[in-house]
Amino acid sequence: MNRKCRETVLAAAGIFLLMYALNYFMPLHRDDYEYSLIWLTNQHIASLPDVMESLWRHYLLHGGRMVAFFFLDVFLLWGKGIFDIANALMFLILIVLLTIHARRDWRFWQEPRLFAVMGAFAWLSFPHFGEVAVWKCGAAVYLWTGVFAALFLVPYNLQCRAMAQEKPPVRNWLIAPMLVLGVLAGWSVENLAVTVFALTAGLSWWARRKGAMPLWMPAGAFGAFVGLVLLVAAPGNFVRYDAQGSGKGILTHIGNQFAGNGEMALYILPVLLLLLAAGRIYRLHLAARVDMLHDNAARERPCALKVGQIACLLWILLLVFSYFNGGFFANALRDFLVAHVLVPLGLDKPRTIEHFANVMAGFEEMAIYWLTIFFFYSLLKRSLGFSRDKLAAARTVSWLEVMHTFPAARYAAFLLPLALFNNFVMIAAPTFPARATFSSVAMILVAACAVLRDPVVADVLQSRAKKTLLAGAAAICSFTMAAALFITAAMQEENAVRIAIVEQAAANGEDIAYMKPIPLKNRALRHVFFVDFDNGVTKEGLCRYYGIKDICVER
């Protein structure tokens, strides 16, 4: 095994161990209890026939995401321990597939740094990470179906690259596998299913126009169409839409687009800033100002911090210390704002104060995250020498010229609008939660890594900003990973105490289980997913699962 393979294996092991630890600490939660029962009954799933019965009832009464819920129900039947391993592997497989898409080549192990960067991007950028990649129900819906779609699209990507090199491979043996994978990819989540079908149908048409369309391309597109029809035509979709979409006009649907895309942009901010830096490097390169980028670039030179940067760094250190010591700064700020702002304005109802306290519970982690991002981006700009004169020179080059010159830029310019289209499909849905941007973020990460590995960009970043980027990545990832592991472990203990209360109430024949609220409020930038036990969805599923009538959280 050569050095690159060893480094890739090491990075893969780190990703797997992190994900396994999070899955190990994450208990059954919320909808997991609903899906542990035959749908809308109180009967526990105890066999594969029970799984199929539950899926059929779900298809008729709630929705068409059968691929996701088949795997969820099966793993809930087999036990949490098996799922913990399988889900960590699925996340690792997703990173492998996204790296393949960024390279447009199967040999992902040849770029261990790119593999590690993709893993870091995925950790930081997927909105509500704990909800879409760790929590069992959410991971089955978004992570698992995302893996099927990414795998299905790999042959299309490689085929298009081969056609660009005028060496189109013919792989007719792929017809049957691509048909099956197409059904799985199309039978995923609604917006991704539409995008997958539209993309594969369009690529098949384009390949036919070029006279180089192997038969597996339309076969896969047809499979995606079949999966899409099975997904959206489920009778349960209309039942659920009547319940959730009633009375919501077009303005609500349009407003959902701003909210969903806006929240996605907040999560992918580090990626967007790196794309901005890469774009400037491209433009400076074409502006015949290569000397500005490479002068004395044999090594990255340390630069003295400015007063503003020092102040920012001190604030970050104070907030980190407070965060891991009870959040005394956020608590003091919360109490001050309640006493001097909310109360004088008459906004002092208990429920209002509770909501405000929940918001303030995440203040420190968000502040640490944003301040760290902008602190290191300011260092990055200095390392790259982005002065006013250089940026003025860059603006003399159009983005069209950049895309015409650099294949990686063209590839990114294709993927970024595709991601926005994937989000736009959600306009048909009554709601657009940030977790629904999961597949769009995956496309953006592929685009970013494709650009960052381009030698024109990579050489400049390697020579001028390597230490800055490594320090920034280490600071942000270590903080969020430590916080996520710490909070998830603490949440597991709190959950176990309350489940014991519910089990005792059920064993005693009591109708109601009484408990205190979970004191934890921090969620490590949503890398941890939990809600209290009196939440509607959580309470209903738990009560039916344990055979009691109600859960009362004593607030």
Coordinates of C-alpha atoms in Angstrom, one line a residue:
M1 CA 0.0 0.0 0.0
N2 CA 1.5 3.3 -1.1
R3 CA 1.6 6.5 0.9
K4 CA -1.6 8.0 -0.7
C5 CA -3.6 4.9 0.0
R6 CA -2.4 4.9 3.6
E7 CA -3.4 8.5 4.1
T8 CA -6.8 7.9 2.5
V9 CA -7.4 4.9 4.8
L10 CA -6.4 7.0 7.8
A11 CA -8.8 9.8 6.8
A12 CA -11.6 7.2 6.2
A13 CA -11.0 5.6 9.6
G14 CA -11.3 9.0 11.3
I15 CA -14.6 9.8 9.5
F16 CA -16.0 6.4 10.3
L17 CA -15.0 6.5 14.0
L18 CA -16.5 10.0 14.5
M19 CA -19.8 8.9 12.9
Y20 CA -19.9 5.7 14.8
A21 CA -19.4 7.5 18.1
L22 CA -22.2 9.9 17.3
N23 CA -24.5 7.0 16.2
Y24 CA -23.6 5.0 19.3
F25 CA -24.5 7.9 21.6
M26 CA -27.7 8.8 19.6
P27 CA -30.7 6.9 21.1
L28 CA -34.0 6.0 19.4
H29 CA -35.7 9.4 19.1
R30 CA -38.9 11.0 17.8
D31 CA -40.2 9.3 14.6
D32 CA -38.0 6.2 15.3
Y33 CA -40.6 5.0 17.7
E34 CA -43.4 5.5 15.1
Y35 CA -41.5 3.5 12.6
S36 CA -40.7 0.7 15.1
L37 CA -44.5 0.0 15.0
I38 CA -46.6 -1.2 12.1
W39 CA -47.8 2.2 10.7
L40 CA -50.6 3.8 12.7
T41 CA -51.0 0.8 15.0
N42 CA -49.7 -0.1 18.4
Q43 CA -48.2 -3.4 17.2
H44 CA -44.4 -3.6 17.3
I45 CA -42.6 -4.7 14.1
A46 CA -41.3 -8.2 14.8
S47 CA -40.6 -9.7 11.4
L48 CA -40.0 -8.8 7.7
P49 CA -43.7 -9.4 6.9
D50 CA -44.5 -6.8 9.5
V51 CA -42.1 -4.5 7.8
M52 CA -43.9 -4.9 4.4
E53 CA -47.3 -4.4 6.0
S54 CA -46.1 -1.2 7.7
L55 CA -44.6 0.1 4.5
W56 CA -47.9 -0.6 2.6
R57 CA -50.0 1.2 5.2
H58 CA -47.5 4.1 5.2
Y59 CA -47.7 4.3 1.4
L60 CA -51.5 4.5 1.5
L61 CA -51.7 6.9 4.5
H62 CA -48.7 9.1 4.8
G63 CA -46.1 9.1 1.9
G64 CA -44.2 7.4 -0.8
R65 CA -40.6 7.3 0.5
M66 CA -40.5 3.5 0.6
V67 CA -36.8 3.0 -0.1
A68 CA -35.8 5.1 2.9
F69 CA -38.3 3.6 5.2
F70 CA -37.6 0.0 4.1
F71 CA -34.1 0.3 5.4
L72 CA -35.2 2.2 8.5
D73 CA -37.8 -0.4 9.4
V74 CA -35.4 -3.3 8.8
F75 CA -32.6 -1.8 10.9
L76 CA -35.0 -0.9 13.7
L77 CA -36.1 -4.6 13.6
W78 CA -32.5 -5.8 13.7
G79 CA -31.4 -3.5 16.5
K80 CA -29.7 -0.1 17.1
G81 CA -26.2 -1.6 17.3
I82 CA -26.3 -2.8 13.7
F83 CA -27.7 0.5 12.5
D84 CA -24.9 2.4 14.2
I85 CA -22.3 0.6 12.2
A86 CA -24.3 0.7 8.9
N87 CA -25.1 4.4 9.1
A88 CA -21.4 5.3 9.8
L89 CA -20.5 3.2 6.7
M90 CA -23.1 4.9 4.6
F91 CA -21.8 8.4 5.5
L92 CA -18.3 7.2 4.6
I93 CA -19.5 5.8 1.3
L94 CA -21.2 9.2 0.6
I95 CA -17.8 11.0 1.1
V96 CA -16.2 8.4 -1.3
L97 CA -18.9 9.0 -3.9
L98 CA -18.7 12.8 -3.6
T99 CA -14.9 12.7 -4.0
I100 CA -15.3 10.5 -7.1
H101 CA -17.7 13.1 -8.5
A102 CA -15.3 15.9 -7.7
R103 CA -12.4 14.1 -9.4
R104 CA -14.6 12.6 -12.2
D105 CA -12.6 9.5 -11.7
W106 CA -13.1 6.3 -9.7
R107 CA -9.6 6.4 -8.1
F108 CA -10.6 8.5 -5.1
W109 CA -7.7 7.1 -3.0
Q110 CA -5.2 8.9 -5.1
E111 CA -6.1 12.2 -3.5
P112 CA -6.2 11.7 0.3
R113 CA -6.2 15.5 0.9
L114 CA -9.2 16.0 -1.3
F115 CA -10.9 13.1 0.5
A116 CA -10.2 14.7 3.9
V117 CA -11.4 18.1 2.6
M118 CA -14.7 16.6 1.4
G119 CA -15.2 15.0 4.8
A120 CA -14.6 18.3 6.6
F121 CA -16.9 20.2 4.2
A122 CA -19.6 17.6 4.7
W123 CA -19.3 17.8 8.4
L124 CA -19.6 21.6 8.4
S125 CA -22.0 22.2 5.6
F126 CA -24.9 19.7 5.7
P127 CA -27.7 21.7 7.4
H128 CA -29.0 20.2 10.6
F129 CA -26.3 17.5 10.5
G130 CA -27.6 15.5 13.4
E131 CA -31.0 15.4 11.9
V132 CA -30.0 14.2 8.4
A133 CA -26.9 12.1 9.1
V134 CA -27.1 10.7 12.6
W135 CA -30.7 10.5 13.7
K136 CA -32.0 7.2 12.3
C137 CA -35.2 8.3 10.6
G138 CA -33.6 11.4 9.1
A139 CA -30.5 9.6 8.0
A140 CA -32.5 7.0 6.2
V141 CA -34.5 9.7 4.3
Y142 CA -31.6 12.0 3.4
L143 CA -28.2 10.2 3.8
W144 CA -29.2 6.8 2.5
T145 CA -31.2 8.0 -0.5
G146 CA -28.4 10.5 -1.2
V147 CA -25.9 7.6 -1.4
F148 CA -28.1 5.7 -3.9
A149 CA -28.5 8.9 -6.0
A150 CA -24.8 9.7 -5.9
L151 CA -23.8 6.1 -6.9
F152 CA -26.4 6.1 -9.7
L153 CA -25.0 9.3 -11.2
V154 CA -21.3 8.2 -11.2
P155 CA -21.5 6.4 -14.5
Y156 CA -23.2 9.4 -16.1
N157 CA -20.5 11.7 -14.8
L158 CA -17.7 9.5 -16.0
Q159 CA -19.4 9.0 -19.4
C160 CA -19.7 12.7 -19.9
R161 CA -16.0 13.2 -19.1
A162 CA -15.0 10.4 -21.5
M163 CA -17.1 12.0 -24.2
A164 CA -15.3 15.3 -23.6
Q165 CA -12.1 13.4 -24.2
E166 CA -13.6 11.8 -27.3
K167 CA -13.2 8.4 -25.8
P168 CA -16.7 7.3 -25.0
P169 CA -16.8 3.9 -23.3
V170 CA -19.5 1.4 -24.1
R171 CA -20.8 -0.5 -21.2
N172 CA -24.0 -2.2 -22.3
W173 CA -23.7 -4.7 -19.4
L174 CA -24.7 -1.7 -17.2
I175 CA -28.3 -1.7 -18.6
A176 CA -29.9 -3.9 -15.9
P177 CA -27.9 -2.4 -12.9
M178 CA -28.6 1.1 -14.0
L179 CA -32.3 0.4 -14.4
V180 CA -32.4 -0.9 -10.8
L181 CA -30.3 1.9 -9.4
G182 CA -32.4 4.4 -11.3
V183 CA -35.5 3.2 -9.5
L184 CA -33.8 3.4 -6.1
A185 CA -32.4 6.9 -6.9
G186 CA -35.8 8.1 -8.2
W187 CA -37.7 6.6 -5.3
S188 CA -35.8 8.8 -2.8
V189 CA -37.0 12.3 -1.7
E190 CA -39.2 14.5 -3.9
N191 CA -36.8 17.2 -5.0
L192 CA -33.8 14.9 -5.5
A193 CA -36.0 12.5 -7.5
V194 CA -37.1 15.2 -9.9
T195 CA -33.5 16.5 -10.3
V196 CA -32.1 13.0 -10.9
F197 CA -34.6 12.2 -13.5
A198 CA -34.3 15.6 -15.3
L199 CA -30.5 15.3 -15.2
T200 CA -30.2 11.8 -16.5
A201 CA -32.8 12.3 -19.2
G202 CA -31.0 15.5 -20.3
L203 CA -27.6 13.8 -20.3
S204 CA -29.0 10.9 -22.3
W205 CA -30.5 13.3 -24.9
W206 CA -27.2 15.2 -25.1
A207 CA -25.2 12.0 -25.5
R208 CA -27.5 10.9 -28.3
R209 CA -27.0 14.2 -30.1
K210 CA -23.3 13.5 -29.9
G211 CA -23.8 10.1 -31.3
A212 CA -22.3 8.4 -28.2
M213 CA -25.2 7.2 -26.1
P214 CA -24.8 3.8 -24.6
L215 CA -28.1 2.0 -23.9
W216 CA -27.6 2.1 -20.1
M217 CA -28.1 5.9 -20.1
P218 CA -31.8 5.9 -21.2
A219 CA -32.3 2.7 -19.2
G220 CA -31.2 4.5 -16.0
A221 CA -33.2 7.6 -16.8
F222 CA -36.3 5.4 -17.3
G223 CA -35.6 3.7 -14.0
A224 CA -35.4 7.1 -12.3
F225 CA -38.7 8.1 -13.9
V226 CA -40.4 4.9 -12.6
G227 CA -39.0 5.6 -9.1
L228 CA -40.2 9.2 -9.3
V229 CA -43.7 8.1 -10.3
L230 CA -43.8 5.5 -7.5
L231 CA -42.7 8.3 -5.0
V232 CA -45.0 11.1 -5.9
A233 CA -48.1 9.0 -6.8
A234 CA -48.4 7.5 -3.4
P235 CA -51.9 8.0 -2.0
G236 CA -50.4 8.9 1.3
N237 CA -48.8 12.0 -0.2
F238 CA -52.3 13.5 -0.9
V239 CA -53.4 12.6 2.6
R240 CA -50.4 14.4 4.1
Y241 CA -50.6 17.4 1.8
D242 CA -54.3 17.9 2.8
A243 CA -53.2 18.0 6.4
Q244 CA -50.0 20.2 6.0
G245 CA -50.7 22.3 2.9
S246 CA -54.3 23.3 3.5
G247 CA -54.7 27.1 3.2
K248 CA -51.1 27.8 2.2
G249 CA -51.0 30.1 -0.9
I250 CA -48.3 30.7 -3.5
L251 CA -46.8 33.5 -1.4
T252 CA -46.1 31.0 1.4
H253 CA -44.4 28.6 -1.1
I254 CA -42.3 31.5 -2.4
G255 CA -41.4 32.6 1.1
N256 CA -40.3 29.0 1.9
Q257 CA -37.7 29.3 -0.9
F258 CA -36.1 32.3 0.6
A259 CA -36.0 30.7 4.1
G260 CA -34.7 27.3 2.9
N261 CA -32.0 28.7 0.6
G262 CA -31.0 31.4 3.1
E263 CA -30.5 28.8 5.9
M264 CA -28.5 26.7 3.4
A265 CA -26.2 29.6 2.6
L266 CA -25.5 30.1 6.3
Y267 CA -24.3 26.6 6.7
I268 CA -22.1 26.5 3.5
L269 CA -20.5 29.9 4.2
P270 CA -17.0 28.5 4.5
V271 CA -17.4 26.7 1.2
L272 CA -18.8 29.9 -0.5
L273 CA -15.8 32.0 0.8
L274 CA -13.3 29.4 -0.5
L275 CA -15.1 29.4 -3.9
L276 CA -14.9 33.2 -3.9
A277 CA -11.2 33.0 -3.2
A278 CA -10.7 30.4 -6.0
G279 CA -12.6 32.6 -8.4
R280 CA -10.3 35.5 -7.7
I281 CA -7.3 33.3 -8.3
Y282 CA -8.7 32.3 -11.6
R283 CA -9.3 35.8 -12.7
L284 CA -5.9 37.0 -11.6
H285 CA -4.3 34.2 -13.5
L286 CA -6.1 35.3 -16.7
A287 CA -5.4 38.9 -16.1
A288 CA -1.7 38.2 -16.7
R289 CA -0.9 39.0 -13.1
V290 CA 0.5 35.6 -12.2
D291 CA 3.4 37.4 -10.6
M292 CA 1.0 38.8 -8.0
L293 CA 0.0 35.3 -6.9
H294 CA 3.4 33.5 -7.1
D295 CA 5.9 36.1 -6.1
N296 CA 8.0 34.9 -3.2
A297 CA 5.5 32.1 -2.8
A298 CA 7.9 29.3 -2.0
R299 CA 6.5 29.3 1.5
E300 CA 3.7 30.9 3.5
R301 CA 5.0 33.8 5.5
P302 CA 3.5 34.6 8.9
C303 CA 2.0 38.0 9.2
A304 CA 1.4 40.1 12.2
L305 CA -2.2 40.3 13.4
K306 CA -4.1 43.6 13.2
V307 CA -5.8 45.1 16.2
G308 CA -9.2 44.0 14.9
Q309 CA -8.0 40.4 14.3
I310 CA -6.5 40.3 17.8
A311 CA -9.8 41.5 19.3
C312 CA -11.7 38.9 17.3
L313 CA -9.4 36.1 18.5
L314 CA -9.8 37.2 22.1
W315 CA -13.6 37.1 21.8
I316 CA -13.4 33.6 20.3
L317 CA -11.3 32.4 23.2
L318 CA -13.6 33.9 25.8
L319 CA -16.7 32.4 24.1
V320 CA -15.0 28.9 23.9
F321 CA -14.1 29.1 27.6
S322 CA -17.6 30.1 28.5
Y323 CA -19.2 27.4 26.2
F324 CA -17.4 24.6 27.9
N325 CA -18.0 26.0 31.4
G326 CA -21.7 26.3 31.6
G327 CA -22.2 29.2 29.1
F328 CA -21.9 31.9 31.7
F329 CA -21.5 34.7 29.0
A330 CA -24.6 33.7 27.1
N331 CA -26.5 33.3 30.3
A332 CA -25.5 36.7 31.5
L333 CA -26.4 38.2 28.1
R334 CA -29.8 36.4 28.1
D335 CA -30.7 37.7 31.6
F336 CA -29.7 41.2 30.7
L337 CA -31.8 41.2 27.5
V338 CA -34.8 39.7 29.3
A339 CA -34.6 42.3 32.1
H340 CA -33.8 45.4 30.0
V341 CA -35.5 44.6 26.7
L342 CA -38.2 42.0 26.8
V343 CA -39.8 42.9 30.1
P344 CA -40.0 46.7 29.4
L345 CA -41.6 45.8 26.0
G346 CA -44.2 43.6 27.7
L347 CA -42.8 40.4 26.1
D348 CA -42.5 38.6 29.4
K349 CA -44.9 35.7 28.9
P350 CA -43.4 32.4 30.1
R351 CA -43.6 30.8 26.7
T352 CA -41.9 33.9 25.1
I353 CA -39.1 33.8 27.6
E354 CA -38.7 30.1 27.1
H355 CA -38.4 30.5 23.3
F356 CA -35.9 33.3 23.8
A357 CA -33.8 31.2 26.2
N358 CA -33.7 28.4 23.6
V359 CA -32.4 30.9 21.0
M360 CA -29.8 32.2 23.4
A361 CA -28.7 28.6 24.2
G362 CA -27.2 28.4 20.8
F363 CA -25.7 32.0 20.8
E364 CA -22.2 31.1 21.9
E365 CA -21.7 28.2 19.4
M366 CA -23.0 30.3 16.5
A367 CA -20.9 33.3 17.6
I368 CA -17.8 31.1 17.9
Y369 CA -18.4 29.6 14.4
W370 CA -19.0 32.8 12.6
L371 CA -16.2 34.7 14.3
T372 CA -13.8 31.9 13.5
I373 CA -14.8 31.7 9.9
F374 CA -14.3 35.5 9.3
F375 CA -11.1 35.5 11.4
F376 CA -9.5 32.9 9.2
Y377 CA -10.9 34.3 6.0
S378 CA -9.3 37.6 6.9
L379 CA -6.0 35.8 7.3
L380 CA -6.6 33.9 4.1
K381 CA -7.0 37.1 2.1
R382 CA -3.8 38.5 3.6
S383 CA -1.9 35.2 2.8
L384 CA -3.1 35.4 -0.8
G385 CA -2.3 39.1 -1.1
F386 CA -5.8 40.2 -2.2
S387 CA -5.0 43.9 -2.2
R388 CA -7.2 46.5 -3.9
D389 CA -4.9 46.7 -6.8
K390 CA -4.9 42.9 -7.4
L391 CA -8.7 42.7 -7.0
A392 CA -9.1 45.5 -9.5
A393 CA -6.9 43.6 -11.9
A394 CA -9.1 40.5 -11.4
R395 CA -12.2 42.4 -12.2
T396 CA -10.9 43.0 -15.7
V397 CA -11.5 39.3 -16.5
S398 CA -15.1 38.2 -16.9
W399 CA -16.6 35.1 -15.3
L400 CA -17.4 33.8 -18.8
E401 CA -13.8 33.9 -19.7
V402 CA -13.0 31.9 -16.6
M403 CA -15.5 29.3 -17.4
H404 CA -14.3 29.1 -21.0
T405 CA -10.7 28.6 -19.9
F406 CA -10.9 26.2 -17.0
P407 CA -12.9 22.9 -17.2
A408 CA -13.2 22.8 -13.4
A409 CA -14.9 26.2 -13.4
R410 CA -17.3 25.0 -16.1
Y411 CA -18.1 21.9 -14.1
A412 CA -18.8 24.1 -11.0
A413 CA -20.9 26.5 -13.1
F414 CA -23.1 23.5 -14.1
L415 CA -23.4 22.1 -10.6
L416 CA -24.3 25.3 -8.7
P417 CA -27.4 26.1 -10.8
L418 CA -28.4 22.4 -10.6
A419 CA -28.3 22.7 -6.8
L420 CA -30.5 25.8 -6.9
F421 CA -32.9 24.0 -9.2
N422 CA -33.0 21.1 -6.8
N423 CA -34.1 23.5 -4.1
F424 CA -36.6 25.2 -6.4
V425 CA -38.4 22.0 -6.9
M426 CA -39.4 22.3 -3.2
I427 CA -41.7 25.2 -4.2
A428 CA -44.4 22.5 -4.7
A429 CA -44.1 21.4 -1.1
P430 CA -46.1 23.1 1.8
T431 CA -42.9 23.4 3.8
F432 CA -39.2 23.7 3.0
P433 CA -37.1 22.7 6.0
A434 CA -33.3 23.2 5.8
R435 CA -32.8 19.5 5.9
A436 CA -34.4 19.3 2.5
T437 CA -31.3 21.1 1.1
F438 CA -29.1 18.1 1.9
S439 CA -28.7 16.9 -1.8
S440 CA -28.2 20.5 -3.0
V441 CA -25.4 21.0 -0.5
A442 CA -23.8 17.7 -1.7
M443 CA -23.8 19.2 -5.3
I444 CA -22.2 22.4 -4.1
L445 CA -19.5 20.5 -2.2
V446 CA -18.6 18.5 -5.3
A447 CA -18.4 21.8 -7.3
A448 CA -16.1 23.4 -4.6
C449 CA -13.8 20.4 -4.3
A450 CA -13.5 20.2 -8.1
V451 CA -12.4 23.8 -8.3
L452 CA -10.1 23.6 -5.2
R453 CA -8.2 20.6 -6.8
D454 CA -7.6 22.4 -10.0
P455 CA -3.8 23.0 -10.2
V456 CA -4.2 26.7 -11.0
V457 CA -6.0 27.1 -7.6
A458 CA -4.4 24.3 -5.6
D459 CA -0.8 25.5 -6.3
V460 CA -1.6 29.0 -5.1
L461 CA -3.4 27.8 -1.9
Q462 CA -0.6 25.3 -1.2
S463 CA 2.1 27.8 -1.5
R464 CA 0.5 30.8 0.1
A465 CA -2.2 29.7 2.4
K466 CA -1.7 26.1 3.5
K467 CA -1.0 26.8 7.1
T468 CA -3.9 29.3 7.4
L469 CA -6.3 26.8 5.9
L470 CA -5.1 23.9 8.0
A471 CA -5.3 26.0 11.2
G472 CA -8.8 27.3 10.3
A473 CA -10.1 23.8 9.5
A474 CA -8.5 22.3 12.7
A475 CA -10.0 25.1 14.8
I476 CA -13.5 24.9 13.4
C477 CA -13.7 21.1 13.1
S478 CA -12.2 20.3 16.5
F479 CA -14.6 22.7 18.3
T480 CA -17.7 21.4 16.5
M481 CA -16.7 17.7 16.8
A482 CA -15.8 18.0 20.5
A483 CA -19.1 19.9 21.2
A484 CA -21.1 17.4 19.2
L485 CA -19.6 14.3 21.0
F486 CA -19.9 15.9 24.4
I487 CA -23.5 17.0 24.0
T488 CA -24.6 13.8 22.3
A489 CA -23.2 11.7 25.2
A490 CA -24.9 14.0 27.7
M491 CA -28.2 13.8 25.8
Q492 CA -28.0 10.0 25.8
E493 CA -27.8 10.0 29.6
E494 CA -30.7 12.5 29.9
N495 CA -32.8 10.4 27.4
A496 CA -32.1 7.2 29.3
V497 CA -33.4 8.7 32.6
R498 CA -36.6 9.7 30.9
I499 CA -37.1 6.5 29.0
A500 CA -36.7 4.7 32.4
I501 CA -39.6 6.9 33.8
V502 CA -41.8 6.0 30.8
E503 CA -41.0 2.3 31.1
Q504 CA -41.7 2.3 34.8
A505 CA -45.1 4.1 34.3
A506 CA -46.0 1.5 31.6
A507 CA -45.0 -1.4 34.0
N508 CA -47.1 0.1 36.8
G509 CA -50.1 0.4 34.5
E510 CA -50.1 4.2 34.8
D511 CA -51.6 6.3 32.0
I512 CA -49.2 9.3 32.3
A513 CA -45.4 9.5 32.7
Y514 CA -44.2 12.6 34.5
M515 CA -40.7 14.0 34.0
K516 CA -38.6 17.2 34.1
P517 CA -37.6 18.9 30.9
I518 CA -34.2 18.1 29.4
P519 CA -31.8 20.8 30.6
L520 CA -29.6 20.6 27.5
K521 CA -30.2 23.4 25.1
N522 CA -27.0 23.5 23.0
R523 CA -26.9 21.5 19.8
A524 CA -23.4 22.1 18.5
L525 CA -24.6 23.9 15.3
R526 CA -27.4 21.3 14.9
H527 CA -24.9 18.4 14.8
V528 CA -27.0 17.0 17.7
F529 CA -30.7 16.4 17.2
F530 CA -33.1 16.2 20.1
V531 CA -36.5 17.6 21.2
D532 CA -38.1 17.3 24.6
F533 CA -40.5 14.4 25.3
D534 CA -43.7 16.5 25.3
N535 CA -43.2 17.4 21.6
G536 CA -46.2 16.3 19.6
V537 CA -44.5 13.8 17.3
T538 CA -42.2 12.5 20.0
K539 CA -45.0 12.1 22.6
E540 CA -47.4 10.3 20.3
G541 CA -44.9 7.8 19.1
L542 CA -43.5 7.1 22.6
C543 CA -46.9 6.7 24.1
R544 CA -48.0 4.1 21.5
Y545 CA -44.6 2.4 21.7
Y546 CA -44.8 1.9 25.4
G547 CA -48.6 1.6 25.8
I548 CA -49.3 4.7 27.9
K549 CA -51.6 7.6 27.1
D550 CA -49.6 10.8 27.8
I551 CA -46.3 12.3 28.8
C552 CA -46.2 15.3 31.0
V553 CA -43.1 17.4 31.2
E554 CA -43.2 19.5 34.3
R555 CA -42.1 23.0 33.3

